PDB file of C-alpha atoms and ligand atoms in Angstrom:
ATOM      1  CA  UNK M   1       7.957 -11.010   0.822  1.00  0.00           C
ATOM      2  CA  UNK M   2       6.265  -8.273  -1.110  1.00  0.00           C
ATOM      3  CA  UNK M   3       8.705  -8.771  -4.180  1.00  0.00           C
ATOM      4  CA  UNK M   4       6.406 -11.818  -4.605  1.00  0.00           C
ATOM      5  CA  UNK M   5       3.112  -9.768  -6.073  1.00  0.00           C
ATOM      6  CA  UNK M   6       5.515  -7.441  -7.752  1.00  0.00           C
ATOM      7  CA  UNK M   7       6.889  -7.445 -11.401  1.00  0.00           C
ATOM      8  CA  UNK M   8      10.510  -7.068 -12.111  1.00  0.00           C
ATOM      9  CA  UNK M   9      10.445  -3.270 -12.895  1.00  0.00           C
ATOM     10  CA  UNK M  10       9.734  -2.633  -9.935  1.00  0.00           C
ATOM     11  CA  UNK M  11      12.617  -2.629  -7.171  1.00  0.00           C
ATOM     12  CA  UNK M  12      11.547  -3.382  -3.448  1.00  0.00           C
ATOM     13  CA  UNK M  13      13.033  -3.783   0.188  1.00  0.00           C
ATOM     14  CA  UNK M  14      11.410  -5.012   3.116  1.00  0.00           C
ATOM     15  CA  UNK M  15      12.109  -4.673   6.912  1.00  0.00           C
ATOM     16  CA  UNK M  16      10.411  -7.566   9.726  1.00  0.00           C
ATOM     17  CA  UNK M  17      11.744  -5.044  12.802  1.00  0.00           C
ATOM     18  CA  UNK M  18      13.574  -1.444  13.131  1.00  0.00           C
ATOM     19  CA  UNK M  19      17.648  -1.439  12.823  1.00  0.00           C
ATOM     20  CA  UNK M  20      18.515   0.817  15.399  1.00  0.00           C
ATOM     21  CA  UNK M  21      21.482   2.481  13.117  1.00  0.00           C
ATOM     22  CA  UNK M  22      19.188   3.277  10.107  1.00  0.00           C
ATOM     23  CA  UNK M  23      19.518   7.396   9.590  1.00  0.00           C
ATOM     24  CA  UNK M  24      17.176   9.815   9.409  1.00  0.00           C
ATOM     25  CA  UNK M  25      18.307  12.094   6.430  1.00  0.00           C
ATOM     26  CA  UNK M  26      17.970  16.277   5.970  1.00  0.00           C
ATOM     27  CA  UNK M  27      14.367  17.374   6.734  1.00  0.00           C
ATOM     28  CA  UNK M  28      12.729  14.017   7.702  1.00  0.00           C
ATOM     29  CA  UNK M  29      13.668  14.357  11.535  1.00  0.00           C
ATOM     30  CA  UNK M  30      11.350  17.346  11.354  1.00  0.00           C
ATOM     31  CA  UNK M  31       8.681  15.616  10.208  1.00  0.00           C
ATOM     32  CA  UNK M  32       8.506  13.143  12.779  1.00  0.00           C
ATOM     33  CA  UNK M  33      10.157  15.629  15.728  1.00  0.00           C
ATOM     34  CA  UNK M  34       6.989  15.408  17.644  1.00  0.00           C
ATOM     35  CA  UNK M  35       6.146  11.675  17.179  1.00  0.00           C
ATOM     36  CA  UNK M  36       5.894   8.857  19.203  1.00  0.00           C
ATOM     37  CA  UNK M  37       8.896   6.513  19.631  1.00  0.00           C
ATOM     38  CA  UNK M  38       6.576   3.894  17.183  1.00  0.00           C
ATOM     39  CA  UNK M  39       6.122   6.109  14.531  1.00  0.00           C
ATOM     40  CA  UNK M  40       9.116   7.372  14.699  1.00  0.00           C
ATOM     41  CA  UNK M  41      10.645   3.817  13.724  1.00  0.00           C
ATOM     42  CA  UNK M  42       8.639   3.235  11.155  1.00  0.00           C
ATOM     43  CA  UNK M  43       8.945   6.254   9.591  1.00  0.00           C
ATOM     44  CA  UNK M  44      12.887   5.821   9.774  1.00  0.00           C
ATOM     45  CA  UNK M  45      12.922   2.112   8.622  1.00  0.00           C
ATOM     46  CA  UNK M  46      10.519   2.614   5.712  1.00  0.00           C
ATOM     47  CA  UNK M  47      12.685   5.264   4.587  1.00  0.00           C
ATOM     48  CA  UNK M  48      15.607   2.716   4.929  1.00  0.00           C
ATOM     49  CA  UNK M  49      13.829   0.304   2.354  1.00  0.00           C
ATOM     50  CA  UNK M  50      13.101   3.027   0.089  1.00  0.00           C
ATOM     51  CA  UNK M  51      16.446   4.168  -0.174  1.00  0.00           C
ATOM     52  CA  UNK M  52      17.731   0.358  -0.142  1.00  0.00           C
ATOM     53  CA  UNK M  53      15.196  -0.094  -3.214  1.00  0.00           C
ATOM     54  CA  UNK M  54      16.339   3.535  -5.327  1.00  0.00           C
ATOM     55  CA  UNK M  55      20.079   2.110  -4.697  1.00  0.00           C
ATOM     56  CA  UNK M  56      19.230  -1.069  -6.787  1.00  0.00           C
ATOM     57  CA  UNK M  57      18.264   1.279  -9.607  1.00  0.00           C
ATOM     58  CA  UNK M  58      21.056   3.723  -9.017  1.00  0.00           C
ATOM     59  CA  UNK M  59      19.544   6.458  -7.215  1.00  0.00           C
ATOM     60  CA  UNK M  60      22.032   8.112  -4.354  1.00  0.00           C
ATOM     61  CA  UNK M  61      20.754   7.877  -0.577  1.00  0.00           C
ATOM     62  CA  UNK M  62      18.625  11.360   0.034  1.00  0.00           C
ATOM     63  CA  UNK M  63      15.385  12.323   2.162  1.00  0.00           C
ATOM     64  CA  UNK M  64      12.311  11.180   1.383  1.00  0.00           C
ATOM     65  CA  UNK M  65       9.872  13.950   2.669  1.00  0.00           C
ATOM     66  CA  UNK M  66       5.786  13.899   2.410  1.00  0.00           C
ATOM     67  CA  UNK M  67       3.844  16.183   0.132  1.00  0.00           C
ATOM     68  CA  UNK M  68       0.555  17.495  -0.331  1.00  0.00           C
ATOM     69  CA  UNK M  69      -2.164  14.643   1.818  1.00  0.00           C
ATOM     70  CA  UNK M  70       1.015  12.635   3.312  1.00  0.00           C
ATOM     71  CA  UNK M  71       2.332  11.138  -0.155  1.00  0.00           C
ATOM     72  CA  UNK M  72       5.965  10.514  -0.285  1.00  0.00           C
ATOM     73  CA  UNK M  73       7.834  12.713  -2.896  1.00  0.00           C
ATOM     74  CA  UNK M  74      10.389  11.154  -4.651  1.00  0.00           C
ATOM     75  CA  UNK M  75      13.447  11.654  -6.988  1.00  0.00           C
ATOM     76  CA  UNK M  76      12.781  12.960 -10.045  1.00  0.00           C
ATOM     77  CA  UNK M  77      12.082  10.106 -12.895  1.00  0.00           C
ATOM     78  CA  UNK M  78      10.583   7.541  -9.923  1.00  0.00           C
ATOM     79  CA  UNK M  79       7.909   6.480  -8.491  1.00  0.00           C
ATOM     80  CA  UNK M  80       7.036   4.479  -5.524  1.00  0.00           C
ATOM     81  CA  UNK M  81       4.623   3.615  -2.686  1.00  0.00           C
ATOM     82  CA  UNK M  82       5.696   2.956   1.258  1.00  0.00           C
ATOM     83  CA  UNK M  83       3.626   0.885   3.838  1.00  0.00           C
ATOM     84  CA  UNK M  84       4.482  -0.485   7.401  1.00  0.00           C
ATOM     85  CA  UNK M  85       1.912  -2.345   9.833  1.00  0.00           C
ATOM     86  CA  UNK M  86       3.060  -3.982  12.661  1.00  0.00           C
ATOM     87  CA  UNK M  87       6.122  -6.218  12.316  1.00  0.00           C
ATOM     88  CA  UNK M  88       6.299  -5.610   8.687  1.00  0.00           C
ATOM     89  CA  UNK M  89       7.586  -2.394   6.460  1.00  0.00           C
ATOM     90  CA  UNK M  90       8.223  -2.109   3.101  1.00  0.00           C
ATOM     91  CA  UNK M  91       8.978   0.267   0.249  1.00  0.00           C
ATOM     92  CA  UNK M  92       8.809  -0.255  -3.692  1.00  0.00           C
ATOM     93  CA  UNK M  93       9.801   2.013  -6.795  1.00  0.00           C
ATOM     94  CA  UNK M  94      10.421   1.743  -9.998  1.00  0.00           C
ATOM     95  CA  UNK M  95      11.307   4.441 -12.854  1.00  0.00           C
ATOM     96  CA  UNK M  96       8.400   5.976 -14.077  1.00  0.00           C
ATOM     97  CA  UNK M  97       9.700   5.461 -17.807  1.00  0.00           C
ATOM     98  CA  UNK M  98       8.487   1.979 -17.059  1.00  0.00           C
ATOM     99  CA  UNK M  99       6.028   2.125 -14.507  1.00  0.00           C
ATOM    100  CA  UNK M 100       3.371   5.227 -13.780  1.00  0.00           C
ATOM    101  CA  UNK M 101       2.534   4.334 -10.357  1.00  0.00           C
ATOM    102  CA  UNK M 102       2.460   2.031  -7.668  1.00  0.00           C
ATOM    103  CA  UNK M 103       0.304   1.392  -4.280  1.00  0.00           C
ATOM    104  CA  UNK M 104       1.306  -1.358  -1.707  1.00  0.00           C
ATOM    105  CA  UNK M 105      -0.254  -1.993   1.399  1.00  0.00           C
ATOM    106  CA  UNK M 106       0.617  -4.003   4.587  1.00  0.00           C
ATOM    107  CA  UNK M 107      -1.651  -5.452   7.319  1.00  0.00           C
ATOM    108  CA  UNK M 108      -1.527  -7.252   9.828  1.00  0.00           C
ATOM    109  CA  UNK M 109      -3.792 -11.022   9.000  1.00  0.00           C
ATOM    110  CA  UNK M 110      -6.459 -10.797  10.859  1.00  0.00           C
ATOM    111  CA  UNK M 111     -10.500  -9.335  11.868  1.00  0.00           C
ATOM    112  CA  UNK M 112     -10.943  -5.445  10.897  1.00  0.00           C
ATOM    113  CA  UNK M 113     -12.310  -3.966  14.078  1.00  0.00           C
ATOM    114  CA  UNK M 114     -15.597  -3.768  14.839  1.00  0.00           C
ATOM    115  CA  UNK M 115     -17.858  -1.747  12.792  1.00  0.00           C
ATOM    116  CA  UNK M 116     -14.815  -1.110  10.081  1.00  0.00           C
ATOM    117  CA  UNK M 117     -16.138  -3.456   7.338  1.00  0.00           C
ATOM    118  CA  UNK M 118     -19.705  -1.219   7.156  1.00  0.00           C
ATOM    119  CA  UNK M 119     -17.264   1.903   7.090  1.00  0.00           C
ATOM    120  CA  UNK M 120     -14.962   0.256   4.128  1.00  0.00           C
ATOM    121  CA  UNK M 121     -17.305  -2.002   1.565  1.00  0.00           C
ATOM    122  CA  UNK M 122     -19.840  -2.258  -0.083  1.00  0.00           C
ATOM    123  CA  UNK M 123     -23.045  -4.502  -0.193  1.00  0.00           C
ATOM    124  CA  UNK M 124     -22.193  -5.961  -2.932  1.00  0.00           C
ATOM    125  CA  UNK M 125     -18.462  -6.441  -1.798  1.00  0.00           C
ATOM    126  CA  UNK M 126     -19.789  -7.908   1.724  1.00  0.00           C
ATOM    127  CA  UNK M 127     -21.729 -10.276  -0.311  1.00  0.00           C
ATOM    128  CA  UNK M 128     -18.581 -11.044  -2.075  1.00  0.00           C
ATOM    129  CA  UNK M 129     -16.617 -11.562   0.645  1.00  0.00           C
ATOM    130  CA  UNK M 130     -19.145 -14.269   2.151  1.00  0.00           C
ATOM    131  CA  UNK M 131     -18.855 -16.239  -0.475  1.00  0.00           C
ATOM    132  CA  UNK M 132     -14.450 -16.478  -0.272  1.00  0.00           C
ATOM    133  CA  UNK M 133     -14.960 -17.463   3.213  1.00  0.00           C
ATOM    134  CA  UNK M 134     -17.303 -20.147   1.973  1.00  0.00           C
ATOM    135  CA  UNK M 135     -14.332 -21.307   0.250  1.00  0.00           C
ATOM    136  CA  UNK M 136     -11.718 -20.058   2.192  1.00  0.00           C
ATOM    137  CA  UNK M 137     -11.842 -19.544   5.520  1.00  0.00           C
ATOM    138  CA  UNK M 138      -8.393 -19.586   6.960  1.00  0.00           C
ATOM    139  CA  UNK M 139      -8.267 -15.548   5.315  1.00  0.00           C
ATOM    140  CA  UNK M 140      -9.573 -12.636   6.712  1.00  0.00           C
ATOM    141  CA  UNK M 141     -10.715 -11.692   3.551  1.00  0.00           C
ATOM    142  CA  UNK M 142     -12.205  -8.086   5.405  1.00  0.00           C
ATOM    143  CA  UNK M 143      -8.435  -7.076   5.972  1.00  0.00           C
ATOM    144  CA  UNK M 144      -7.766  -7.930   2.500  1.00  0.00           C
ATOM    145  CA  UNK M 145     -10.501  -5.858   1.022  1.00  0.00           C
ATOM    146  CA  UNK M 146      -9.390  -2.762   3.329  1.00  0.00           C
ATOM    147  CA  UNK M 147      -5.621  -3.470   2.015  1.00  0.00           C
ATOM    148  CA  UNK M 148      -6.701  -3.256  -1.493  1.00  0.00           C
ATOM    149  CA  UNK M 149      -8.532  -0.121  -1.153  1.00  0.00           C
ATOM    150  CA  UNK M 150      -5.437   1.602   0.869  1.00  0.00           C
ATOM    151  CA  UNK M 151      -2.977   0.017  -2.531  1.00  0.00           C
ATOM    152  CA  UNK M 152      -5.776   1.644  -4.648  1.00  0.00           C
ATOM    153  CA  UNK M 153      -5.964   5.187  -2.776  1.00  0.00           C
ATOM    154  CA  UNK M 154      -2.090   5.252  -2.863  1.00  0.00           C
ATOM    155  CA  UNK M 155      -1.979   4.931  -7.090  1.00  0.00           C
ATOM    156  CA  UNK M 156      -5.262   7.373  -7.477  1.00  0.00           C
ATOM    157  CA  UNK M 157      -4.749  10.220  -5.209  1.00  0.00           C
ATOM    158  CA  UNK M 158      -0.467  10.750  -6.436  1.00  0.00           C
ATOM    159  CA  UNK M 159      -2.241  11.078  -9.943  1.00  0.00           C
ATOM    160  CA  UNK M 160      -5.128  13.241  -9.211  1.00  0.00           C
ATOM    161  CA  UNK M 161      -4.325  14.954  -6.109  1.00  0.00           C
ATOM    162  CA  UNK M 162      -7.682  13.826  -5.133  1.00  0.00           C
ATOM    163  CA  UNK M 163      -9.537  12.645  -2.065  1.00  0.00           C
ATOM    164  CA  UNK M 164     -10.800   8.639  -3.213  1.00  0.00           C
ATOM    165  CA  UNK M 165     -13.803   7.232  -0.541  1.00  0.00           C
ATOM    166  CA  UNK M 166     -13.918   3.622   0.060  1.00  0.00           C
ATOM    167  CA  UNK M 167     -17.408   3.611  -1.127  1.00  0.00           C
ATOM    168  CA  UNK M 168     -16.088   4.920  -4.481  1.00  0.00           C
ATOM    169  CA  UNK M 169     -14.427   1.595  -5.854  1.00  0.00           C
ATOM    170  CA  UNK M 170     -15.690  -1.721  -5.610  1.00  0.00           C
ATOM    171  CA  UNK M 171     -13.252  -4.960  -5.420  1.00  0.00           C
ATOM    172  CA  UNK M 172     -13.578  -8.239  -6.800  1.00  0.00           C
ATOM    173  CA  UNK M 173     -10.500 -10.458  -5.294  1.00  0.00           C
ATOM    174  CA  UNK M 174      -9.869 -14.265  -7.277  1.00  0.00           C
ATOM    175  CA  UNK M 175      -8.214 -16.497  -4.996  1.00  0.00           C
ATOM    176  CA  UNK M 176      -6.735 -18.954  -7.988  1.00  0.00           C
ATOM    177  CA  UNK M 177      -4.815 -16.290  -9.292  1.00  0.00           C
ATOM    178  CA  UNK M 178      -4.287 -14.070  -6.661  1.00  0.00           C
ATOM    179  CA  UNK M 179      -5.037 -11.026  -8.424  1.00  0.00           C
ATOM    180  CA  UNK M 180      -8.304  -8.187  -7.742  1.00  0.00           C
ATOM    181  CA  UNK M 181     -10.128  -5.753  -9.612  1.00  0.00           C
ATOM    182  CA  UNK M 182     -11.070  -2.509  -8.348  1.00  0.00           C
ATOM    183  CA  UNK M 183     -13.688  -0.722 -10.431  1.00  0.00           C
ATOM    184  CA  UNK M 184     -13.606   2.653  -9.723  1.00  0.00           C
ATOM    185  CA  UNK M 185     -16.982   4.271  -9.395  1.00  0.00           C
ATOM    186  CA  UNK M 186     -15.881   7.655  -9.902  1.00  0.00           C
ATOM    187  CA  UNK M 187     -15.070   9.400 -13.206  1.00  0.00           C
ATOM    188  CA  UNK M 188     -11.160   9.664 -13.421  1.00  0.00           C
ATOM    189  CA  UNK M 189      -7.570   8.400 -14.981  1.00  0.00           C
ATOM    190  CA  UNK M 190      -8.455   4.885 -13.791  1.00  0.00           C
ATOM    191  CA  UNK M 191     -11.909   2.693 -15.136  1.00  0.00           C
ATOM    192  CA  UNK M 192     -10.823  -0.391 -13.424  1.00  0.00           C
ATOM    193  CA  UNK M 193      -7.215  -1.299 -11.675  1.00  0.00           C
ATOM    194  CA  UNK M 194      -5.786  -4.587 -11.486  1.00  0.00           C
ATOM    195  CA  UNK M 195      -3.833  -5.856  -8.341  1.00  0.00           C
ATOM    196  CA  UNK M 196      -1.952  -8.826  -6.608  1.00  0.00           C
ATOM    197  CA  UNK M 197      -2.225 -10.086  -2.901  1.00  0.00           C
ATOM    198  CA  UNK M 198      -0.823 -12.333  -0.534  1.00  0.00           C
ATOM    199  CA  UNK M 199      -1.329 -13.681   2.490  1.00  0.00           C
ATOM    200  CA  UNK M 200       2.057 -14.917   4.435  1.00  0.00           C
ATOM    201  CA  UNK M 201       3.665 -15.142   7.635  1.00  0.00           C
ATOM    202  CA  UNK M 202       0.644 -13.141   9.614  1.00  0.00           C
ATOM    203  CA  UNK M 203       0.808 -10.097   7.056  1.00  0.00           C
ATOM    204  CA  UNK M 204      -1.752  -9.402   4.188  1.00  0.00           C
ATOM    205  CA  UNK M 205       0.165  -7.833   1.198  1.00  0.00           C
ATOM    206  CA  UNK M 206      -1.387  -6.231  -1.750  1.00  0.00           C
ATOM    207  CA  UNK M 207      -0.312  -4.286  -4.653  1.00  0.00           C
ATOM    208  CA  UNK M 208      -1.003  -2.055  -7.421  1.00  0.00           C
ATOM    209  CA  UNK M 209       1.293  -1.516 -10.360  1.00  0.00           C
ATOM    210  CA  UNK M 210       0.541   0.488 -13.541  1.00  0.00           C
TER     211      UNK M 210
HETATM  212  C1  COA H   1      -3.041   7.219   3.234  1.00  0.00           C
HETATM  213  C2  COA H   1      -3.456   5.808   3.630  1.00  0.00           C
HETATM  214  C3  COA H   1      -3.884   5.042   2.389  1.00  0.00           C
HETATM  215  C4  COA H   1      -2.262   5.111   4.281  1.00  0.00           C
HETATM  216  O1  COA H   1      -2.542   3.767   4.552  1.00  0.00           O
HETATM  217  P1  COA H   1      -2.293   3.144   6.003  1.00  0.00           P
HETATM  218  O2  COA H   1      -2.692   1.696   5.957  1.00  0.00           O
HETATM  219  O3  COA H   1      -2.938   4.022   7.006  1.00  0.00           O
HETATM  220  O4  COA H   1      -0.754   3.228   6.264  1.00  0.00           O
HETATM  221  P2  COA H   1       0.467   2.505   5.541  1.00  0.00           P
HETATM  222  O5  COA H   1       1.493   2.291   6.580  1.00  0.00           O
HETATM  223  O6  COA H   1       0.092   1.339   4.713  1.00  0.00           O
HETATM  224  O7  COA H   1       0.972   3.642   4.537  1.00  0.00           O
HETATM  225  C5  COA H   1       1.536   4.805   5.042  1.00  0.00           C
HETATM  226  C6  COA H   1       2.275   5.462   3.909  1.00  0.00           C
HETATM  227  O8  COA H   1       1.347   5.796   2.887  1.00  0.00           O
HETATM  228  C7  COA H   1       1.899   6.863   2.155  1.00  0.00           C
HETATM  229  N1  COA H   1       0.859   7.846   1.937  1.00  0.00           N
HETATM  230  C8  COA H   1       0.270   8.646   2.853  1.00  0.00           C
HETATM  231  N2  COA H   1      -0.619   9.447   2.251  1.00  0.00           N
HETATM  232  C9  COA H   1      -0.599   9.139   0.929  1.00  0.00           C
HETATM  233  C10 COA H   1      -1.295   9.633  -0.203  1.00  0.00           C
HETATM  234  N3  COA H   1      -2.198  10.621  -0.090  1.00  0.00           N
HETATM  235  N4  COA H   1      -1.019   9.087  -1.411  1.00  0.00           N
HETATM  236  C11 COA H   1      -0.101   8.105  -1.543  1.00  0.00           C
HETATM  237  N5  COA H   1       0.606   7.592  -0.482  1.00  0.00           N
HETATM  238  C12 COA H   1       0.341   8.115   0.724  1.00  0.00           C
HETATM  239  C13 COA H   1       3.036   7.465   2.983  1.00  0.00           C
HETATM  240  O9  COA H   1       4.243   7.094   2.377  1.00  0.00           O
HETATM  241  C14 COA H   1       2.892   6.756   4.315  1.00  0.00           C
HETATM  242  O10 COA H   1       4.112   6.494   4.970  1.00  0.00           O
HETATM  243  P3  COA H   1       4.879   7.658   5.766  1.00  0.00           P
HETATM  244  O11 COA H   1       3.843   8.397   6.543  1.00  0.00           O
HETATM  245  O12 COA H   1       5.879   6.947   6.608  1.00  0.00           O
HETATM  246  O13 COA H   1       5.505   8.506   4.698  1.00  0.00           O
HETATM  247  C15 COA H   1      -4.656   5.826   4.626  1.00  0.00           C
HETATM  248  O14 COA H   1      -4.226   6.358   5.862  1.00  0.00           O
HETATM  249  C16 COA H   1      -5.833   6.646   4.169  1.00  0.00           C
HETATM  250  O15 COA H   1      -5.902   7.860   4.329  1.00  0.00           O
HETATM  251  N6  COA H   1      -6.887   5.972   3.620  1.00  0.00           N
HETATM  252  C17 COA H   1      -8.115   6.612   3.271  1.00  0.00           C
HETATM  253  C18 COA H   1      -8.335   6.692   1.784  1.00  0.00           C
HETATM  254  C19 COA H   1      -8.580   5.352   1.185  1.00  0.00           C
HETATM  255  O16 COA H   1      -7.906   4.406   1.504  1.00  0.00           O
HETATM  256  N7  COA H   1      -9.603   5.260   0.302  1.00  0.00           N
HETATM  257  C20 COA H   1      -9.934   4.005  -0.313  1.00  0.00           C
HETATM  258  C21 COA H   1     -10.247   4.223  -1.770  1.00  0.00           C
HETATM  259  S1  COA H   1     -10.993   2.772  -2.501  1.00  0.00           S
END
């Protein structure tokens, strides 16, 4: 599914449940040694995709371990992004001779809980929102704003090493095209990102490719 709002560089693999034979490789059982059962199997399955993904660009099976703030680290001369949300996982790379980064998010379609939206948007972006459900309102567009801000967090902070609040980009999302702006409101690499999104099967997708 997420290969749809992705462009060709980019290599991707996608899991709907948790094969029960997929391996845990050198130093990722540690990092999930204390986990519950659920994170556990996401954890293993994204990994599964990932390496399913690398293969398709040549890269030999190997762990996939978390750096500094939780982001994956991956074989030199890649880069990637990993999400999983209930009932959907999925892991995309590309080399970074093509592309400089990546962010994808997952979500489940549906209402952010109660109180989130305030947390996660701005005024502006609530007004925003309003008006796509105006026009559209079979989507949740508040899930869809919170999934583009997680795609844009996952291509700032691997590039700065920096900390990115939600309050500290503002989205525009165009339905026609399926494509959003962030405009990041804080002085860094990125003045304003481009993304895609999608809305299938009871998951909200969204990416971020550079
Ligand atoms: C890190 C974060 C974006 C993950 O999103 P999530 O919806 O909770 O979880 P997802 O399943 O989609 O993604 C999890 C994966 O993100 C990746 N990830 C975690 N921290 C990361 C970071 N600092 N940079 C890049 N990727 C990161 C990891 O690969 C992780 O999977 P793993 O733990 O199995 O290795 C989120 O937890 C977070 O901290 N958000 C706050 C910051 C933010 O979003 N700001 C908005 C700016 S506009």
């Amino acid at each position: 599914m997420i290969e749809r709002i992705l462009p060709p560089p980019v290599r991707s693999a996608h899991a709907l449940d948790d094969p029960s034979d997929a391996p845990l490789f050198p130093g990722e059982a540690e990092l999930v040694a204390t986990a519950v059962a659920k994170r556990r199997a996401e954890f293993t399955t994204v990994r599964h995709c990932a390496r399913t993904a690398l293969a398709e660009l040549g890269i030999p099976p190997g762990p996939i371990l978390r750096g500094e703030r939780g982001a994956p680290i991956w074989p030199r001369g890649i880069v990637g992004s990993l999400t999983h949300c209930a009932g959907y996982r999925a892991a995309a790379v590309a080399r970074d001779t093509e592309v400089t980064g990546i962010g994808v998010d997952a979500e489940v379609h549906g209402p952010l809980p109660d109180g989130v939206l305030d947390l996660v948007s701005l005024p502006e972006e609530r007004d925003h929102l309003a008006a796509l459900a105006a026009k559209h309102p079979e989507t949740w567009w508040e899930r869809l704003l919170f999934s583009a801000k997680e795609s844009v967090y996952k291509v700032w902070f691997p590039r700065t090493g920096e900390w990115l609040g939600f309050e500290e980009a503002t989205l525009t999302f165009t339905p026609d095209t399926g494509e959003f702006t962030a405009r990041l409101l804080r002085p860094g690499p990125f003045g304003t990102l481009t993304g895609r999104f999608l809305v299938a099967d009871g998951i909200v997708l969204t990416a971020i490719v550079l």
